[in-house]
Structure formats: structure tokens, C-alpha cells
Amino acid sequence: MEEHVVLVTEKDEVLGLMEKMPAHQNGVLHRAFSVFLFDASDRMLLQRRAQGKYHSPGKWTNAVCSHPRSEESYLQAAHRRLEEELGISTALEEKFHFIYKADVGGGLWEHELDHVFVGRYEGEFRLNAEEVSEVRYVTMEALEEEIRTYPDRFTEWFKIIWEQYKIHLA
């Protein structure tokens, strides 16, 4: 079954639904969310996207990014994807939202009204191999250095969201 994204205005007013692939081909603004998770030492969890992903395969990104379904709140969708991708559950708090547009290659664009959530997690993961190949925790300093030195290792949207995260929460 084809997934749909919720098309919105810059004020988050719903315009309708569109299949995910055409929305990304046409760079249409739609709802999204990003989850940042930290351990007790304030290290950030990164996930490496599975090699089978239709764009940005094998690249590192934040814990979870995806799109809410039409009947879901941003928070409900974030919890759903934590379970679907990482096999975990944890409390989340929304911190900020912003709009961005990024060329992710292959004629695809992410143009998203992105709500950013933060949580803490220490425990085991049950990774969905179709979504995630591995996870790791990293200090903020090491992440900053790795993004600067090897930017191609990271998804385009994560580099944008990382800059927004530093503006809003660092």
C-alpha cells in the first residue's frame, strides 16, 4: 500500500494528501517530524539508514525522521516510528518546528514542516533491518567534527536539522 503525506501551508493548514513518492519528486510542502534521543551522558543517538532505502541509503541521521499519517498527531507519529524503526518506546517532548527544503538526490526533495522532538533512552534496540542498519551514540563535539570533516556521511536533512537544533536548544 502506497504511503501518503499530509500537504500543508506554511501555517500547518491541511491542504490534502499526496502519495509520498510524487510529493518528494515535486518538492511539495508536507508534515514531518524528527526525533533526537540522548543517553544519560547527553550523547546523541544516530541511526544509519538501511541500504535498501529509496533515498539516502547508508547515511547517518538522527534517531527517527518520518511523516505523520492523516489521522495522527505529530507526537503519535513519532512514537509509532520509534517502535517501527528502533523497537523502543520513550517519553518525548516537542521543542520547536521549522520549514526546510533539501535536495536528497535522484530527483527527490524533502520540503517539510518539521516538528522536532527530544527524549532520553538507554536500553536495548530491536532494529528494523528494512529501515535501520545500525545505531550509535556520539558526543555533540564528535558529531560536530564528523559533520564538518565527512559531510557526505550524513543525510541532507539531518545537517539542516542539526543547525536548527543548535540554534534552538544548544
Tab-separated table of C-alpha atoms in Angstrom:
chain	number	residue	atom	x	y	z
A	1	MET	CA	0.000	0.000	0.000
A	2	GLU	CA	1.370	3.399	-1.024
A	3	GLU	CA	2.041	5.787	1.840
A	4	HIS	CA	0.683	9.313	1.761
A	5	VAL	CA	1.965	12.549	3.257
A	6	VAL	CA	-0.154	15.394	4.600
A	7	LEU	CA	0.240	18.509	2.448
A	8	VAL	CA	0.166	21.767	4.391
A	9	THR	CA	0.594	25.528	4.157
A	10	GLU	CA	3.437	27.244	5.998
A	11	LYS	CA	0.945	27.731	8.865
A	12	ASP	CA	0.280	23.958	9.044
A	13	GLU	CA	-3.181	24.218	7.480
A	14	VAL	CA	-4.024	20.915	5.804
A	15	LEU	CA	-4.362	21.064	2.009
A	16	GLY	CA	-4.881	17.355	1.414
A	17	LEU	CA	-2.950	14.122	0.916
A	18	MET	CA	-0.467	13.042	-1.733
A	19	GLU	CA	1.390	9.786	-2.292
A	20	LYS	CA	4.828	10.010	-0.739
A	21	MET	CA	6.889	9.499	-3.896
A	22	PRO	CA	5.199	12.194	-6.035
A	23	ALA	CA	5.361	14.598	-3.059
A	24	HIS	CA	9.123	14.069	-2.878
A	25	GLN	CA	9.564	14.275	-6.645
A	26	ASN	CA	7.703	17.592	-6.771
A	27	GLY	CA	9.084	19.070	-3.554
A	28	VAL	CA	5.627	19.764	-2.114
A	29	LEU	CA	5.464	21.085	1.463
A	30	HIS	CA	4.240	18.368	3.848
A	31	ARG	CA	4.209	17.430	7.530
A	32	ALA	CA	7.192	15.684	9.056
A	33	PHE	CA	8.845	15.103	12.400
A	34	SER	CA	12.325	14.441	13.695
A	35	VAL	CA	13.295	12.765	16.966
A	36	PHE	CA	16.549	13.396	18.816
A	37	LEU	CA	17.365	10.894	21.566
A	38	PHE	CA	20.071	11.202	24.204
A	39	ASP	CA	21.582	8.902	26.814
A	40	ALA	CA	22.405	9.839	30.428
A	41	SER	CA	25.755	11.266	29.279
A	42	ASP	CA	23.980	13.587	26.806
A	43	ARG	CA	25.322	11.703	23.818
A	44	MET	CA	23.037	11.795	20.776
A	45	LEU	CA	21.704	8.636	19.166
A	46	LEU	CA	22.357	8.365	15.432
A	47	GLN	CA	20.855	5.776	13.124
A	48	ARG	CA	22.358	4.589	9.862
A	49	ARG	CA	19.699	4.208	7.187
A	50	ALA	CA	19.360	0.760	5.676
A	51	GLN	CA	20.961	0.181	2.273
A	52	GLY	CA	17.553	-0.617	0.757
A	53	LYS	CA	16.062	2.845	1.434
A	54	TYR	CA	14.845	4.619	-1.711
A	55	HIS	CA	16.948	7.693	-0.953
A	56	SER	CA	19.939	8.445	1.271
A	57	PRO	CA	20.754	4.745	1.884
A	58	GLY	CA	23.574	4.033	4.301
A	59	LYS	CA	23.730	7.613	5.579
A	60	TRP	CA	23.698	8.629	9.227
A	61	THR	CA	20.821	10.680	10.602
A	62	ASN	CA	19.049	11.406	13.889
A	63	ALA	CA	17.167	8.722	15.813
A	64	VAL	CA	13.963	8.854	13.740
A	65	CYS	CA	12.504	11.042	10.966
A	66	SER	CA	9.254	10.423	9.141
A	67	HIS	CA	5.775	11.706	8.326
A	68	PRO	CA	2.572	11.648	10.365
A	69	ARG	CA	-0.404	9.932	8.800
A	70	SER	CA	-3.558	11.944	8.221
A	71	GLU	CA	-5.216	10.703	11.429
A	72	GLU	CA	-2.126	11.081	13.637
A	73	SER	CA	-0.712	13.926	15.671
A	74	TYR	CA	2.985	14.658	15.261
A	75	LEU	CA	3.639	13.111	18.681
A	76	GLN	CA	1.662	9.942	17.937
A	77	ALA	CA	3.585	9.509	14.690
A	78	ALA	CA	6.922	9.999	16.437
A	79	HIS	CA	6.069	7.267	18.953
A	80	ARG	CA	4.884	4.954	16.157
A	81	ARG	CA	8.134	5.338	14.225
A	82	LEU	CA	10.302	4.821	17.332
A	83	GLU	CA	8.619	1.443	17.705
A	84	GLU	CA	8.657	0.593	13.975
A	85	GLU	CA	12.288	1.563	13.334
A	86	LEU	CA	14.118	1.085	16.642
A	87	GLY	CA	11.760	-1.195	18.585
A	88	ILE	CA	11.616	1.186	21.557
A	89	SER	CA	9.307	3.457	23.493
A	90	THR	CA	10.254	6.544	25.494
A	91	ALA	CA	8.815	9.893	26.551
A	92	LEU	CA	9.179	12.699	24.010
A	93	GLU	CA	8.813	16.465	24.263
A	94	GLU	CA	8.276	18.770	21.284
A	95	LYS	CA	10.905	21.523	21.247
A	96	PHE	CA	10.418	23.527	18.037
A	97	HIS	CA	9.348	23.361	14.414
A	98	PHE	CA	10.596	24.903	11.190
A	99	ILE	CA	10.343	24.581	7.414
A	100	TYR	CA	13.154	23.438	5.155
A	101	LYS	CA	13.733	22.202	1.630
A	102	ALA	CA	16.598	19.866	0.714
A	103	ASP	CA	17.698	18.099	-2.460
A	104	VAL	CA	18.204	14.461	-1.404
A	105	GLY	CA	19.383	13.255	-4.813
A	106	GLY	CA	17.792	11.162	-7.510
A	107	GLY	CA	15.347	13.935	-8.392
A	108	LEU	CA	13.834	13.841	-4.890
A	109	TRP	CA	13.237	16.699	-2.461
A	110	GLU	CA	12.370	16.898	1.200
A	111	HIS	CA	10.208	20.010	1.696
A	112	GLU	CA	8.904	19.695	5.184
A	113	LEU	CA	7.230	21.441	8.057
A	114	ASP	CA	9.306	19.556	10.599
A	115	HIS	CA	8.351	19.215	14.278
A	116	VAL	CA	11.377	18.306	16.386
A	117	PHE	CA	11.039	16.107	19.478
A	118	VAL	CA	13.620	15.281	22.132
A	119	GLY	CA	13.775	12.336	24.517
A	120	ARG	CA	16.083	10.135	26.558
A	121	TYR	CA	16.707	6.469	26.056
A	122	GLU	CA	19.134	3.887	27.387
A	123	GLY	CA	18.390	0.292	26.701
A	124	GLU	CA	18.216	-2.349	24.042
A	125	PHE	CA	17.091	-1.765	20.487
A	126	ARG	CA	15.178	-4.064	18.136
A	127	LEU	CA	16.247	-2.552	14.830
A	128	ASN	CA	14.007	-2.977	11.800
A	129	ALA	CA	16.571	-4.075	9.196
A	130	GLU	CA	14.449	-2.635	6.374
A	131	GLU	CA	14.796	0.817	7.946
A	132	VAL	CA	17.988	0.897	10.037
A	133	SER	CA	21.323	-0.878	9.639
A	134	GLU	CA	22.932	0.275	12.910
A	135	VAL	CA	22.797	2.849	15.708
A	136	ARG	CA	25.406	4.599	17.805
A	137	TYR	CA	25.652	7.320	20.449
A	138	VAL	CA	28.007	10.237	19.832
A	139	THR	CA	29.044	13.318	21.808
A	140	MET	CA	27.997	16.690	20.426
A	141	GLU	CA	31.634	17.652	19.915
A	142	ALA	CA	32.433	14.466	17.996
A	143	LEU	CA	29.283	14.865	15.896
A	144	GLU	CA	30.149	18.456	15.015
A	145	GLU	CA	33.645	17.385	13.941
A	146	GLU	CA	32.379	14.408	11.929
A	147	ILE	CA	29.804	16.507	10.063
A	148	ARG	CA	32.465	19.109	9.274
A	149	THR	CA	35.031	16.527	8.146
A	150	TYR	CA	32.765	13.985	6.407
A	151	PRO	CA	29.504	15.757	5.453
A	152	ASP	CA	28.629	13.132	2.824
A	153	ARG	CA	28.202	10.516	5.555
A	154	PHE	CA	25.036	12.292	6.756
A	155	THR	CA	21.580	12.842	5.282
A	156	GLU	CA	20.958	16.293	3.860
A	157	TRP	CA	18.030	16.947	6.180
A	158	PHE	CA	19.980	15.930	9.272
A	159	LYS	CA	22.654	18.524	8.536
A	160	ILE	CA	19.893	21.169	8.271
A	161	ILE	CA	18.064	19.964	11.384
A	162	TRP	CA	21.358	19.794	13.323
A	163	GLU	CA	21.933	23.515	12.622
A	164	GLN	CA	18.373	24.309	13.735
A	165	TYR	CA	18.831	22.157	16.840
A	166	LYS	CA	21.939	24.156	17.802
A	167	ILE	CA	20.063	27.455	17.307
A	168	HIS	CA	17.050	26.415	19.369
A	169	LEU	CA	18.470	24.095	22.037
A	170	ALA	CA	22.248	24.256	22.347
